Amino acid sequence: MVSGQLHSTVFGPCGVEEQSLTEISGPPNSGKSQVLQQLMAHCLAPYEYGGRQMSIILINLSHKITKESLGKAVLAELRSHSKAAEDAEEPSSESKLIEISKRCVSRVKILDCFSNDDVRSSLRKVKYMVASDSTVELIALDTLSEFFWLDHPSRKQFLSKYGFYQQWLGTLRNLCRRCLVSAMFTVDYRFLINQHGERFPPTKVTEVKMENRKGGFTLNGLPVYFKNGIKVEQ
């Protein structure tokens, strides 16, 4: 199953650890948002379809992921599992899969952001949203580095890309600890380069590195294919 394979490649056989941080980095147009969306689809799918049956809050900075695109990803996930189960039992009908995918997507709360102030406001909202809905286990954020240049002229002090990244990483780490949730996010790889020798408290992060090479896309050095879900070549 493509998404289950992707999920195991990223998180291991035990899946997403509680209060963990997962960083999907890479250059522009390297498939970061698609990987994030596919991981979300797997986490949303019901247990009986091989998923994790989670509720998710998406803090949407790049606006590449929509409920419609996520619904298609979930439906592909359900179809994949249903097709794999054909030999063992009667596969689910298409209408049933569509209805299940709609219910899965209804468990996603999307907070659209258009500035860093919106991001800060959304992260504050998350605390109250998690408190009122105990089924929320995962916060997804696409893309962490989106608004670095937007408020650059208004900053009183110099802030490097690395410093900007570390500030948001610290905020996400604290949020996960307080709310007992996990988080995964995409970020431009250039924000991970510490050019000025800046020091920040160490943070444990599961790293997913995307690249767009001449031969295609890679995830942590392994070839990946974006077609009817995401397949990772072992």
C-alpha atoms as a PDB file:
ATOM      1  CA  MET A   1       0.000   0.000   0.000  1.00  0.00           C
ATOM      2  CA  VAL A   2       1.680   3.196  -1.160  1.00  0.00           C
ATOM      3  CA  SER A   3       0.887   5.510   1.760  1.00  0.00           C
ATOM      4  CA  GLY A   4       1.466   2.827   4.356  1.00  0.00           C
ATOM      5  CA  GLN A   5       4.861   2.249   2.779  1.00  0.00           C
ATOM      6  CA  LEU A   6       5.603   5.966   2.833  1.00  0.00           C
ATOM      7  CA  HIS A   7       4.453   6.212   6.453  1.00  0.00           C
ATOM      8  CA  SER A   8       6.727   3.320   7.496  1.00  0.00           C
ATOM      9  CA  THR A   9       9.659   4.807   5.576  1.00  0.00           C
ATOM     10  CA  VAL A  10       9.285   8.124   7.426  1.00  0.00           C
ATOM     11  CA  PHE A  11       8.185   7.021  10.907  1.00  0.00           C
ATOM     12  CA  GLY A  12       9.199   3.372  11.168  1.00  0.00           C
ATOM     13  CA  PRO A  13       6.920   0.415  11.955  1.00  0.00           C
ATOM     14  CA  CYS A  14       5.539   1.999  15.143  1.00  0.00           C
ATOM     15  CA  GLY A  15       4.225   5.103  13.375  1.00  0.00           C
ATOM     16  CA  VAL A  16       4.087   8.685  14.639  1.00  0.00           C
ATOM     17  CA  GLU A  17       5.502   9.031  18.140  1.00  0.00           C
ATOM     18  CA  GLU A  18       3.624  11.156  20.660  1.00  0.00           C
ATOM     19  CA  GLN A  19       4.870  14.767  20.859  1.00  0.00           C
ATOM     20  CA  SER A  20       7.296  14.185  17.969  1.00  0.00           C
ATOM     21  CA  LEU A  21       8.354  16.718  15.316  1.00  0.00           C
ATOM     22  CA  THR A  22       8.752  15.681  11.676  1.00  0.00           C
ATOM     23  CA  GLU A  23      10.525  18.007   9.264  1.00  0.00           C
ATOM     24  CA  ILE A  24      10.047  17.590   5.495  1.00  0.00           C
ATOM     25  CA  SER A  25      12.736  19.729   3.859  1.00  0.00           C
ATOM     26  CA  GLY A  26      13.929  20.304   0.337  1.00  0.00           C
ATOM     27  CA  PRO A  27      14.251  22.876  -2.455  1.00  0.00           C
ATOM     28  CA  PRO A  28      11.184  24.414  -4.133  1.00  0.00           C
ATOM     29  CA  ASN A  29       9.150  22.000  -6.268  1.00  0.00           C
ATOM     30  CA  SER A  30      10.677  18.883  -4.716  1.00  0.00           C
ATOM     31  CA  GLY A  31       7.373  17.324  -3.582  1.00  0.00           C
ATOM     32  CA  LYS A  32       7.356  18.436   0.064  1.00  0.00           C
ATOM     33  CA  SER A  33       3.666  19.391   0.148  1.00  0.00           C
ATOM     34  CA  GLN A  34       2.668  16.214  -1.685  1.00  0.00           C
ATOM     35  CA  VAL A  35       4.510  14.083   0.865  1.00  0.00           C
ATOM     36  CA  LEU A  36       2.891  16.008   3.724  1.00  0.00           C
ATOM     37  CA  GLN A  37      -0.554  15.558   2.155  1.00  0.00           C
ATOM     38  CA  GLN A  38      -0.026  11.839   1.586  1.00  0.00           C
ATOM     39  CA  LEU A  39       1.117  11.329   5.177  1.00  0.00           C
ATOM     40  CA  MET A  40      -1.966  13.220   6.340  1.00  0.00           C
ATOM     41  CA  ALA A  41      -4.170  10.983   4.168  1.00  0.00           C
ATOM     42  CA  HIS A  42      -2.702   7.865   5.758  1.00  0.00           C
ATOM     43  CA  CYS A  43      -3.167   9.286   9.264  1.00  0.00           C
ATOM     44  CA  LEU A  44      -6.814  10.166   8.478  1.00  0.00           C
ATOM     45  CA  ALA A  45      -7.801   6.793   6.994  1.00  0.00           C
ATOM     46  CA  PRO A  46      -9.770   4.437   9.310  1.00  0.00           C
ATOM     47  CA  TYR A  47      -8.026   1.571  11.088  1.00  0.00           C
ATOM     48  CA  GLU A  48      -9.835  -0.994   8.944  1.00  0.00           C
ATOM     49  CA  TYR A  49      -8.279   0.602   5.856  1.00  0.00           C
ATOM     50  CA  GLY A  50      -4.772   0.479   7.278  1.00  0.00           C
ATOM     51  CA  GLY A  51      -4.778   4.091   8.513  1.00  0.00           C
ATOM     52  CA  ARG A  52      -4.408   5.785  11.896  1.00  0.00           C
ATOM     53  CA  GLN A  53      -7.902   7.334  12.203  1.00  0.00           C
ATOM     54  CA  MET A  54      -6.584  10.639  13.554  1.00  0.00           C
ATOM     55  CA  SER A  55      -8.053  14.111  13.588  1.00  0.00           C
ATOM     56  CA  ILE A  56      -5.699  16.767  12.226  1.00  0.00           C
ATOM     57  CA  ILE A  57      -5.284  20.547  12.348  1.00  0.00           C
ATOM     58  CA  LEU A  58      -3.635  21.937   9.190  1.00  0.00           C
ATOM     59  CA  ILE A  59      -1.972  25.351   9.474  1.00  0.00           C
ATOM     60  CA  ASN A  60      -1.922  26.252   5.796  1.00  0.00           C
ATOM     61  CA  LEU A  61       0.663  28.838   4.738  1.00  0.00           C
ATOM     62  CA  SER A  62       1.304  27.843   1.124  1.00  0.00           C
ATOM     63  CA  HIS A  63      -2.349  26.963   0.313  1.00  0.00           C
ATOM     64  CA  LYS A  64      -1.237  24.043  -1.851  1.00  0.00           C
ATOM     65  CA  ILE A  65      -3.283  21.589   0.208  1.00  0.00           C
ATOM     66  CA  THR A  66      -7.062  21.963   0.104  1.00  0.00           C
ATOM     67  CA  LYS A  67      -9.913  19.817   1.393  1.00  0.00           C
ATOM     68  CA  GLU A  68     -10.557  18.783  -2.203  1.00  0.00           C
ATOM     69  CA  SER A  69      -6.956  17.676  -2.852  1.00  0.00           C
ATOM     70  CA  LEU A  70      -6.793  15.987   0.543  1.00  0.00           C
ATOM     71  CA  GLY A  71     -10.064  14.191  -0.179  1.00  0.00           C
ATOM     72  CA  LYS A  72      -8.577  12.793  -3.402  1.00  0.00           C
ATOM     73  CA  ALA A  73      -5.483  11.637  -1.512  1.00  0.00           C
ATOM     74  CA  VAL A  74      -7.614   9.907   1.136  1.00  0.00           C
ATOM     75  CA  LEU A  75      -9.765   8.274  -1.551  1.00  0.00           C
ATOM     76  CA  ALA A  76      -6.631   6.958  -3.301  1.00  0.00           C
ATOM     77  CA  GLU A  77      -5.501   5.591   0.070  1.00  0.00           C
ATOM     78  CA  LEU A  78      -8.831   3.789   0.593  1.00  0.00           C
ATOM     79  CA  ARG A  79      -8.865   2.406  -2.954  1.00  0.00           C
ATOM     80  CA  SER A  80      -5.337   1.107  -2.544  1.00  0.00           C
ATOM     81  CA  HIS A  81      -6.206  -0.774   0.625  1.00  0.00           C
ATOM     82  CA  SER A  82      -9.502  -2.064  -0.789  1.00  0.00           C
ATOM     83  CA  LYS A  83      -7.770  -3.373  -3.926  1.00  0.00           C
ATOM     84  CA  ALA A  84      -5.115  -5.114  -1.839  1.00  0.00           C
ATOM     85  CA  ALA A  85      -7.869  -6.844   0.157  1.00  0.00           C
ATOM     86  CA  GLU A  86      -9.735  -8.171  -2.899  1.00  0.00           C
ATOM     87  CA  ASP A  87      -8.379 -11.701  -2.546  1.00  0.00           C
ATOM     88  CA  ALA A  88      -9.242 -11.929   1.128  1.00  0.00           C
ATOM     89  CA  GLU A  89     -12.719 -10.412   1.121  1.00  0.00           C
ATOM     90  CA  GLU A  90     -15.212  -8.507  -0.972  1.00  0.00           C
ATOM     91  CA  PRO A  91     -13.792  -5.055  -1.784  1.00  0.00           C
ATOM     92  CA  SER A  92     -15.699  -1.932  -0.741  1.00  0.00           C
ATOM     93  CA  SER A  93     -17.857  -0.239  -3.371  1.00  0.00           C
ATOM     94  CA  GLU A  94     -16.708   3.074  -4.864  1.00  0.00           C
ATOM     95  CA  SER A  95     -19.662   4.923  -3.321  1.00  0.00           C
ATOM     96  CA  LYS A  96     -18.756   3.582   0.112  1.00  0.00           C
ATOM     97  CA  LEU A  97     -15.135   4.660  -0.299  1.00  0.00           C
ATOM     98  CA  ILE A  98     -16.226   8.168  -1.354  1.00  0.00           C
ATOM     99  CA  GLU A  99     -18.460   8.459   1.720  1.00  0.00           C
ATOM    100  CA  ILE A 100     -15.657   7.287   4.022  1.00  0.00           C
ATOM    101  CA  SER A 101     -13.198   9.754   2.462  1.00  0.00           C
ATOM    102  CA  LYS A 102     -15.662  12.596   3.105  1.00  0.00           C
ATOM    103  CA  ARG A 103     -15.926  11.603   6.765  1.00  0.00           C
ATOM    104  CA  CYS A 104     -12.129  11.445   7.037  1.00  0.00           C
ATOM    105  CA  VAL A 105     -11.656  14.924   5.569  1.00  0.00           C
ATOM    106  CA  SER A 106     -14.345  16.300   7.907  1.00  0.00           C
ATOM    107  CA  ARG A 107     -11.912  15.549  10.765  1.00  0.00           C
ATOM    108  CA  VAL A 108      -9.433  18.095   9.362  1.00  0.00           C
ATOM    109  CA  LYS A 109      -9.571  21.679  10.587  1.00  0.00           C
ATOM    110  CA  ILE A 110      -7.774  24.044   8.189  1.00  0.00           C
ATOM    111  CA  LEU A 111      -6.422  27.366   9.459  1.00  0.00           C
ATOM    112  CA  ASP A 112      -5.434  29.506   6.451  1.00  0.00           C
ATOM    113  CA  CYS A 113      -2.604  31.968   7.072  1.00  0.00           C
ATOM    114  CA  PHE A 114      -1.443  34.960   5.022  1.00  0.00           C
ATOM    115  CA  SER A 115       1.176  36.456   7.365  1.00  0.00           C
ATOM    116  CA  ASN A 116       3.342  35.554  10.352  1.00  0.00           C
ATOM    117  CA  ASP A 117       0.748  37.196  12.598  1.00  0.00           C
ATOM    118  CA  ASP A 118      -1.816  34.739  11.225  1.00  0.00           C
ATOM    119  CA  VAL A 119       0.530  31.865  12.027  1.00  0.00           C
ATOM    120  CA  ARG A 120       0.993  33.063  15.605  1.00  0.00           C
ATOM    121  CA  SER A 121      -2.761  33.470  16.002  1.00  0.00           C
ATOM    122  CA  SER A 122      -3.370  29.980  14.571  1.00  0.00           C
ATOM    123  CA  LEU A 123      -0.882  28.380  16.953  1.00  0.00           C
ATOM    124  CA  ARG A 124      -2.664  30.051  19.868  1.00  0.00           C
ATOM    125  CA  LYS A 125      -5.993  28.733  18.569  1.00  0.00           C
ATOM    126  CA  VAL A 126      -4.583  25.224  18.362  1.00  0.00           C
ATOM    127  CA  LYS A 127      -4.266  25.015  22.143  1.00  0.00           C
ATOM    128  CA  TYR A 128      -7.979  25.664  22.586  1.00  0.00           C
ATOM    129  CA  MET A 129      -8.970  23.458  19.649  1.00  0.00           C
ATOM    130  CA  VAL A 130      -7.050  20.495  21.071  1.00  0.00           C
ATOM    131  CA  ALA A 131      -8.526  21.110  24.521  1.00  0.00           C
ATOM    132  CA  SER A 132     -12.055  20.938  23.082  1.00  0.00           C
ATOM    133  CA  ASP A 133     -11.369  17.928  20.813  1.00  0.00           C
ATOM    134  CA  SER A 134      -9.333  15.124  22.364  1.00  0.00           C
ATOM    135  CA  THR A 135      -9.243  13.213  19.035  1.00  0.00           C
ATOM    136  CA  VAL A 136      -6.738  15.713  17.582  1.00  0.00           C
ATOM    137  CA  GLU A 137      -3.343  14.014  17.600  1.00  0.00           C
ATOM    138  CA  LEU A 138      -1.478  15.757  14.802  1.00  0.00           C
ATOM    139  CA  ILE A 139      -0.667  19.314  13.731  1.00  0.00           C
ATOM    140  CA  ALA A 140       0.450  19.749  10.112  1.00  0.00           C
ATOM    141  CA  LEU A 141       2.075  22.952   8.853  1.00  0.00           C
ATOM    142  CA  ASP A 142       2.793  23.811   5.206  1.00  0.00           C
ATOM    143  CA  THR A 143       5.175  25.774   4.720  1.00  0.00           C
ATOM    144  CA  LEU A 144       7.143  26.919   7.789  1.00  0.00           C
ATOM    145  CA  SER A 145       9.399  29.297   5.835  1.00  0.00           C
ATOM    146  CA  GLU A 146       6.644  30.932   3.762  1.00  0.00           C
ATOM    147  CA  PHE A 147       6.536  34.440   5.266  1.00  0.00           C
ATOM    148  CA  PHE A 148      10.202  35.089   6.100  1.00  0.00           C
ATOM    149  CA  TRP A 149      10.528  37.874   3.514  1.00  0.00           C
ATOM    150  CA  LEU A 150       7.018  39.251   3.945  1.00  0.00           C
ATOM    151  CA  ASP A 151       7.705  41.016   7.245  1.00  0.00           C
ATOM    152  CA  HIS A 152      11.443  41.448   6.666  1.00  0.00           C
ATOM    153  CA  PRO A 153      11.263  45.275   6.203  1.00  0.00           C
ATOM    154  CA  SER A 154       9.397  45.718   9.510  1.00  0.00           C
ATOM    155  CA  ARG A 155      11.933  43.845  11.667  1.00  0.00           C
ATOM    156  CA  LYS A 156      13.939  45.974  14.067  1.00  0.00           C
ATOM    157  CA  GLN A 157      16.780  43.457  14.264  1.00  0.00           C
ATOM    158  CA  PHE A 158      18.504  41.173  11.798  1.00  0.00           C
ATOM    159  CA  LEU A 159      16.952  37.724  11.701  1.00  0.00           C
ATOM    160  CA  SER A 160      18.636  35.001   9.652  1.00  0.00           C
ATOM    161  CA  LYS A 161      16.712  32.292   7.845  1.00  0.00           C
ATOM    162  CA  TYR A 162      18.133  29.776  10.307  1.00  0.00           C
ATOM    163  CA  GLY A 163      17.116  31.929  13.281  1.00  0.00           C
ATOM    164  CA  PHE A 164      13.616  32.325  11.820  1.00  0.00           C
ATOM    165  CA  TYR A 165      13.340  28.542  11.424  1.00  0.00           C
ATOM    166  CA  GLN A 166      14.630  27.850  14.947  1.00  0.00           C
ATOM    167  CA  GLN A 167      12.153  30.298  16.514  1.00  0.00           C
ATOM    168  CA  TRP A 168       9.191  28.552  14.873  1.00  0.00           C
ATOM    169  CA  LEU A 169      10.665  25.133  15.670  1.00  0.00           C
ATOM    170  CA  GLY A 170      10.855  26.074  19.344  1.00  0.00           C
ATOM    171  CA  THR A 171       7.253  27.289  19.275  1.00  0.00           C
ATOM    172  CA  LEU A 172       6.072  24.019  17.701  1.00  0.00           C
ATOM    173  CA  ARG A 173       8.097  21.960  20.195  1.00  0.00           C
ATOM    174  CA  ASN A 174       6.506  23.764  23.146  1.00  0.00           C
ATOM    175  CA  LEU A 175       3.032  23.451  21.614  1.00  0.00           C
ATOM    176  CA  CYS A 176       3.422  19.697  21.172  1.00  0.00           C
ATOM    177  CA  ARG A 177       4.547  19.279  24.774  1.00  0.00           C
ATOM    178  CA  ARG A 178       1.700  21.349  26.207  1.00  0.00           C
ATOM    179  CA  CYS A 179      -1.038  19.839  24.058  1.00  0.00           C
ATOM    180  CA  LEU A 180       0.340  16.259  23.913  1.00  0.00           C
ATOM    181  CA  VAL A 181       0.191  16.210  20.108  1.00  0.00           C
ATOM    182  CA  SER A 182       2.678  15.568  17.317  1.00  0.00           C
ATOM    183  CA  ALA A 183       3.561  17.939  14.483  1.00  0.00           C
ATOM    184  CA  MET A 184       4.924  17.629  10.970  1.00  0.00           C
ATOM    185  CA  PHE A 185       5.856  20.493   8.698  1.00  0.00           C
ATOM    186  CA  THR A 186       7.506  21.396   5.409  1.00  0.00           C
ATOM    187  CA  VAL A 187      10.365  23.876   5.110  1.00  0.00           C
ATOM    188  CA  ASP A 188      12.723  25.153   2.423  1.00  0.00           C
ATOM    189  CA  TYR A 189      16.109  23.466   3.006  1.00  0.00           C
ATOM    190  CA  ARG A 190      17.911  26.822   2.878  1.00  0.00           C
ATOM    191  CA  PHE A 191      16.429  27.676   6.292  1.00  0.00           C
ATOM    192  CA  LEU A 192      18.290  24.736   7.854  1.00  0.00           C
ATOM    193  CA  ILE A 193      21.739  26.109   6.998  1.00  0.00           C
ATOM    194  CA  ASN A 194      23.404  27.804   9.964  1.00  0.00           C
ATOM    195  CA  GLN A 195      25.652  30.302   8.160  1.00  0.00           C
ATOM    196  CA  HIS A 196      26.374  32.510  11.192  1.00  0.00           C
ATOM    197  CA  GLY A 197      27.154  29.899  13.839  1.00  0.00           C
ATOM    198  CA  GLU A 198      23.996  30.709  15.819  1.00  0.00           C
ATOM    199  CA  ARG A 199      23.206  28.613  18.874  1.00  0.00           C
ATOM    200  CA  PHE A 200      19.768  27.321  19.851  1.00  0.00           C
ATOM    201  CA  PRO A 201      18.613  24.581  22.251  1.00  0.00           C
ATOM    202  CA  PRO A 202      18.806  21.172  20.498  1.00  0.00           C
ATOM    203  CA  THR A 203      15.471  19.777  19.319  1.00  0.00           C
ATOM    204  CA  LYS A 204      14.859  16.158  18.321  1.00  0.00           C
ATOM    205  CA  VAL A 205      13.384  16.114  14.819  1.00  0.00           C
ATOM    206  CA  THR A 206      12.563  13.286  12.405  1.00  0.00           C
ATOM    207  CA  GLU A 207      14.179  14.451   9.162  1.00  0.00           C
ATOM    208  CA  VAL A 208      12.696  13.821   5.725  1.00  0.00           C
ATOM    209  CA  LYS A 209      14.876  15.241   2.954  1.00  0.00           C
ATOM    210  CA  MET A 210      13.341  15.730  -0.490  1.00  0.00           C
ATOM    211  CA  GLU A 211      15.349  16.362  -3.657  1.00  0.00           C
ATOM    212  CA  ASN A 212      14.398  16.944  -7.274  1.00  0.00           C
ATOM    213  CA  ARG A 213      17.103  15.379  -9.402  1.00  0.00           C
ATOM    214  CA  LYS A 214      17.346  14.815 -13.143  1.00  0.00           C
ATOM    215  CA  GLY A 215      16.214  11.230 -12.669  1.00  0.00           C
ATOM    216  CA  GLY A 216      13.195  12.257 -10.588  1.00  0.00           C
ATOM    217  CA  PHE A 217      12.340  12.854  -6.933  1.00  0.00           C
ATOM    218  CA  THR A 218      14.058  11.289  -3.926  1.00  0.00           C
ATOM    219  CA  LEU A 219      13.090  10.996  -0.268  1.00  0.00           C
ATOM    220  CA  ASN A 220      16.059  10.511   2.071  1.00  0.00           C
ATOM    221  CA  GLY A 221      17.984   9.346  -1.001  1.00  0.00           C
ATOM    222  CA  LEU A 222      15.352   6.811  -2.101  1.00  0.00           C
ATOM    223  CA  PRO A 223      13.522   7.287  -5.444  1.00  0.00           C
ATOM    224  CA  VAL A 224       9.856   8.273  -5.050  1.00  0.00           C
ATOM    225  CA  TYR A 225       7.103   8.390  -7.659  1.00  0.00           C
ATOM    226  CA  PHE A 226       4.071  10.685  -7.515  1.00  0.00           C
ATOM    227  CA  LYS A 227       1.304   8.737  -9.250  1.00  0.00           C
ATOM    228  CA  ASN A 228      -1.890   7.456  -7.604  1.00  0.00           C
ATOM    229  CA  GLY A 229      -0.312   8.165  -4.235  1.00  0.00           C
ATOM    230  CA  ILE A 230       3.427   8.052  -3.503  1.00  0.00           C
ATOM    231  CA  LYS A 231       5.569   4.990  -3.977  1.00  0.00           C
ATOM    232  CA  VAL A 232       8.977   4.729  -2.350  1.00  0.00           C
ATOM    233  CA  GLU A 233      11.538   2.416  -3.961  1.00  0.00           C
ATOM    234  CA  GLN A 234      13.468   0.469  -1.317  1.00  0.00           C
END
